[in-house]
Amino acid sequence: MPAQRLQKYLNQQGVKYRVITHSPAFTAQDVAEVAHIPGSVMAKVVIVTLDGQMTMIVVPAPKMIHTDTLAQALSAQKVTLLHEHDFREKFPDCQIGALPPFGNLYQMPVYIDTELAHQQEIVFSAGSYRELFSLPVKDYLRLVQPKQFAD
C-alpha cells in the first residue's frame, strides 16, 4: 500500500495522480523498466548530508550521484551519501529504497535535478516496492518547492 501520509496529502491538495502497480523491483532504474516508465521521468531519491544537514536529492533514475559534483552544484562544502540505517527512522511509513520525493512531509529540504524538473510528469516510488505514483511535475514542484540544481 502506498505511503498513506503521501496519499492523504495529495488528496487534500486536490492533485490528480495515477497509481501504478508493478512486480517487485528495488533500484529506481529496475522499477522504471518493470513499470515501462522512461528513466528520464522516474525519480530516484538519494539521502545525503549537505554541510551537516540531512537532505533529499531527487534525480532521474539513470543518473549517478557523485558527491564532489553535487557539492559544487549546490555550493556546499561537504556532501556525504547516507546509508539507509542513517535515516530509516525518518521514514517509518516507507520501505527503504522506496522513498517518495516529498521531503516536505518529513521535515527535510529537497533538491531536484533540473533535468527531471523540466519533464511533463514525475513518477516515483510511493513508499513500497510495488507501487508508483505519477503526477504532473508542475504539481510536484508547487507542493514540494524543491530547489533546482544542474550538475
mmCIF file of C-alpha atoms in Angstrom:
data_model
loop_
_atom_site.group_PDB
_atom_site.id
_atom_site.type_symbol
_atom_site.label_atom_id
_atom_site.label_comp_id
_atom_site.label_asym_id
_atom_site.label_seq_id
_atom_site.Cartn_x
_atom_site.Cartn_y
_atom_site.Cartn_z
ATOM 1 C CA MET A 1 0.000 0.000 0.000
ATOM 2 C CA PRO A 2 1.359 3.463 -0.805
ATOM 3 C CA ALA A 3 2.576 5.726 1.947
ATOM 4 C CA GLN A 4 -0.722 6.854 3.443
ATOM 5 C CA ARG A 5 0.736 10.192 4.525
ATOM 6 C CA LEU A 6 1.561 10.993 0.882
ATOM 7 C CA GLN A 7 -1.776 9.792 -0.476
ATOM 8 C CA LYS A 8 -3.673 11.847 2.107
ATOM 9 C CA TYR A 9 -1.563 14.923 1.339
ATOM 10 C CA LEU A 10 -2.107 14.668 -2.428
ATOM 11 C CA ASN A 11 -5.849 14.172 -1.925
ATOM 12 C CA GLN A 12 -6.040 17.191 0.411
ATOM 13 C CA GLN A 13 -4.192 19.308 -2.157
ATOM 14 C CA GLY A 14 -6.556 18.211 -4.943
ATOM 15 C CA VAL A 15 -3.722 16.771 -7.024
ATOM 16 C CA LYS A 16 -4.655 14.257 -9.678
ATOM 17 C CA TYR A 17 -2.269 11.316 -9.644
ATOM 18 C CA ARG A 18 -2.087 7.828 -11.023
ATOM 19 C CA VAL A 19 -1.078 4.735 -9.045
ATOM 20 C CA ILE A 20 0.974 2.197 -10.998
ATOM 21 C CA THR A 21 1.327 -1.301 -9.576
ATOM 22 C CA HIS A 22 4.303 -3.362 -10.716
ATOM 23 C CA SER A 23 6.143 -6.528 -9.841
ATOM 24 C CA PRO A 24 8.711 -6.066 -7.055
ATOM 25 C CA ALA A 25 11.851 -4.182 -8.070
ATOM 26 C CA PHE A 26 14.389 -2.424 -5.911
ATOM 27 C CA THR A 27 16.521 0.045 -7.857
ATOM 28 C CA ALA A 28 14.915 3.079 -9.484
ATOM 29 C CA GLN A 29 16.124 2.003 -12.912
ATOM 30 C CA ASP A 30 14.758 -1.539 -12.425
ATOM 31 C CA VAL A 31 11.427 -0.118 -11.265
ATOM 32 C CA ALA A 32 11.261 2.077 -14.377
ATOM 33 C CA GLU A 33 11.919 -0.959 -16.570
ATOM 34 C CA VAL A 34 9.330 -3.271 -14.989
ATOM 35 C CA ALA A 35 6.726 -0.480 -14.956
ATOM 36 C CA HIS A 36 7.544 0.521 -18.556
ATOM 37 C CA ILE A 37 8.350 4.094 -17.497
ATOM 38 C CA PRO A 38 11.116 6.129 -19.173
ATOM 39 C CA GLY A 39 14.065 6.539 -16.809
ATOM 40 C CA SER A 40 14.008 10.279 -17.551
ATOM 41 C CA VAL A 41 10.726 10.717 -15.613
ATOM 42 C CA MET A 42 11.378 8.120 -12.902
ATOM 43 C CA ALA A 43 12.597 9.865 -9.753
ATOM 44 C CA LYS A 44 15.393 8.380 -7.680
ATOM 45 C CA VAL A 45 15.657 9.641 -4.100
ATOM 46 C CA VAL A 46 19.092 9.830 -2.505
ATOM 47 C CA ILE A 47 19.578 10.973 1.091
ATOM 48 C CA VAL A 48 22.740 12.931 1.844
ATOM 49 C CA THR A 49 24.097 15.295 4.423
ATOM 50 C CA LEU A 50 24.675 18.683 2.874
ATOM 51 C CA ASP A 51 27.074 20.618 5.090
ATOM 52 C CA GLY A 52 25.815 18.509 8.002
ATOM 53 C CA GLN A 53 22.065 18.777 7.250
ATOM 54 C CA MET A 54 20.133 15.690 6.168
ATOM 55 C CA THR A 55 18.795 16.473 2.689
ATOM 56 C CA MET A 56 16.798 14.708 -0.023
ATOM 57 C CA ILE A 57 18.241 14.747 -3.540
ATOM 58 C CA VAL A 58 15.882 13.827 -6.405
ATOM 59 C CA VAL A 59 17.371 12.838 -9.763
ATOM 60 C CA PRO A 60 16.262 10.823 -12.819
ATOM 61 C CA ALA A 61 16.625 7.060 -12.275
ATOM 62 C CA PRO A 62 19.634 6.533 -14.579
ATOM 63 C CA LYS A 63 21.689 9.360 -13.057
ATOM 64 C CA MET A 64 24.558 8.552 -10.718
ATOM 65 C CA ILE A 65 25.323 10.845 -7.783
ATOM 66 C CA HIS A 66 28.930 11.999 -7.392
ATOM 67 C CA THR A 67 29.433 13.849 -4.125
ATOM 68 C CA ASP A 68 32.117 16.207 -5.442
ATOM 69 C CA THR A 69 29.998 17.235 -8.432
ATOM 70 C CA LEU A 70 26.910 17.582 -6.234
ATOM 71 C CA ALA A 71 28.778 19.716 -3.693
ATOM 72 C CA GLN A 72 29.906 22.025 -6.465
ATOM 73 C CA ALA A 73 26.388 22.231 -7.987
ATOM 74 C CA LEU A 74 24.863 23.052 -4.581
ATOM 75 C CA SER A 75 27.684 25.360 -3.432
ATOM 76 C CA ALA A 76 28.274 23.097 -0.453
ATOM 77 C CA GLN A 77 31.497 22.461 1.415
ATOM 78 C CA LYS A 78 30.727 18.789 2.061
ATOM 79 C CA VAL A 79 28.221 16.254 0.735
ATOM 80 C CA THR A 80 28.078 12.772 2.238
ATOM 81 C CA LEU A 81 25.918 9.928 0.933
ATOM 82 C CA LEU A 82 23.997 8.313 3.772
ATOM 83 C CA HIS A 83 23.349 4.624 4.277
ATOM 84 C CA GLU A 84 19.737 3.636 4.837
ATOM 85 C CA HIS A 85 20.340 2.834 8.521
ATOM 86 C CA ASP A 86 21.278 6.528 8.984
ATOM 87 C CA PHE A 87 17.798 7.767 8.036
ATOM 88 C CA ARG A 88 15.439 4.800 8.381
ATOM 89 C CA GLU A 89 13.632 6.271 11.402
ATOM 90 C CA LYS A 90 12.706 9.439 9.472
ATOM 91 C CA PHE A 91 10.536 7.393 7.082
ATOM 92 C CA PRO A 92 8.567 4.985 9.302
ATOM 93 C CA ASP A 93 5.745 4.602 6.755
ATOM 94 C CA CYS A 94 8.029 3.690 3.818
ATOM 95 C CA GLN A 95 10.055 0.717 2.753
ATOM 96 C CA ILE A 96 13.679 1.790 2.479
ATOM 97 C CA GLY A 97 14.631 2.202 -1.144
ATOM 98 C CA ALA A 98 11.078 3.279 -1.974
ATOM 99 C CA LEU A 99 11.100 6.781 -0.516
ATOM 100 C CA PRO A 100 8.763 9.284 -2.162
ATOM 101 C CA PRO A 101 10.460 12.583 -3.143
ATOM 102 C CA PHE A 102 8.360 14.589 -0.680
ATOM 103 C CA GLY A 103 10.905 15.685 1.905
ATOM 104 C CA ASN A 104 8.454 18.395 2.977
ATOM 105 C CA LEU A 105 6.338 15.651 4.588
ATOM 106 C CA TYR A 106 9.384 14.510 6.576
ATOM 107 C CA GLN A 107 10.840 17.912 7.562
ATOM 108 C CA MET A 108 13.695 17.577 5.098
ATOM 109 C CA PRO A 109 14.932 20.017 2.432
ATOM 110 C CA VAL A 110 14.644 18.784 -1.153
ATOM 111 C CA TYR A 111 16.798 19.460 -4.220
ATOM 112 C CA ILE A 112 15.721 18.297 -7.670
ATOM 113 C CA ASP A 113 17.851 17.885 -10.771
ATOM 114 C CA THR A 114 16.725 20.358 -13.451
ATOM 115 C CA GLU A 115 16.617 17.519 -15.991
ATOM 116 C CA LEU A 116 13.800 15.904 -14.010
ATOM 117 C CA ALA A 117 12.151 19.221 -13.103
ATOM 118 C CA HIS A 118 11.712 20.037 -16.807
ATOM 119 C CA GLN A 119 9.782 16.853 -17.631
ATOM 120 C CA GLN A 120 5.986 16.859 -18.020
ATOM 121 C CA GLU A 121 5.440 14.151 -15.405
ATOM 122 C CA ILE A 122 7.272 12.689 -12.456
ATOM 123 C CA VAL A 123 6.935 9.059 -11.426
ATOM 124 C CA PHE A 124 8.191 7.853 -8.068
ATOM 125 C CA SER A 125 8.001 5.080 -5.517
ATOM 126 C CA ALA A 126 5.153 5.643 -3.136
ATOM 127 C CA GLY A 127 6.667 4.033 -0.070
ATOM 128 C CA SER A 128 6.553 0.437 -1.279
ATOM 129 C CA TYR A 129 8.453 -1.808 -3.677
ATOM 130 C CA ARG A 130 5.281 -2.493 -5.683
ATOM 131 C CA GLU A 131 3.594 0.878 -6.259
ATOM 132 C CA LEU A 132 4.439 4.108 -8.011
ATOM 133 C CA PHE A 133 2.676 7.438 -8.209
ATOM 134 C CA SER A 134 2.662 9.525 -11.362
ATOM 135 C CA LEU A 135 1.683 13.180 -11.386
ATOM 136 C CA PRO A 136 2.404 16.354 -13.348
ATOM 137 C CA VAL A 137 5.798 17.838 -12.498
ATOM 138 C CA LYS A 138 4.177 21.273 -12.139
ATOM 139 C CA ASP A 139 2.065 19.939 -9.248
ATOM 140 C CA TYR A 140 5.078 18.281 -7.631
ATOM 141 C CA LEU A 141 7.126 21.496 -7.861
ATOM 142 C CA ARG A 142 4.242 23.540 -6.426
ATOM 143 C CA LEU A 143 3.724 21.215 -3.461
ATOM 144 C CA VAL A 144 7.328 20.415 -2.547
ATOM 145 C CA GLN A 145 9.030 23.630 -3.699
ATOM 146 C CA PRO A 146 12.394 21.905 -4.126
ATOM 147 C CA LYS A 147 15.483 23.874 -5.030
ATOM 148 C CA GLN A 148 16.681 23.036 -8.519
ATOM 149 C CA PHE A 149 20.254 22.201 -9.456
ATOM 150 C CA ALA A 150 22.183 21.164 -12.542
ATOM 151 C CA ASP A 151 25.454 19.273 -12.464
#
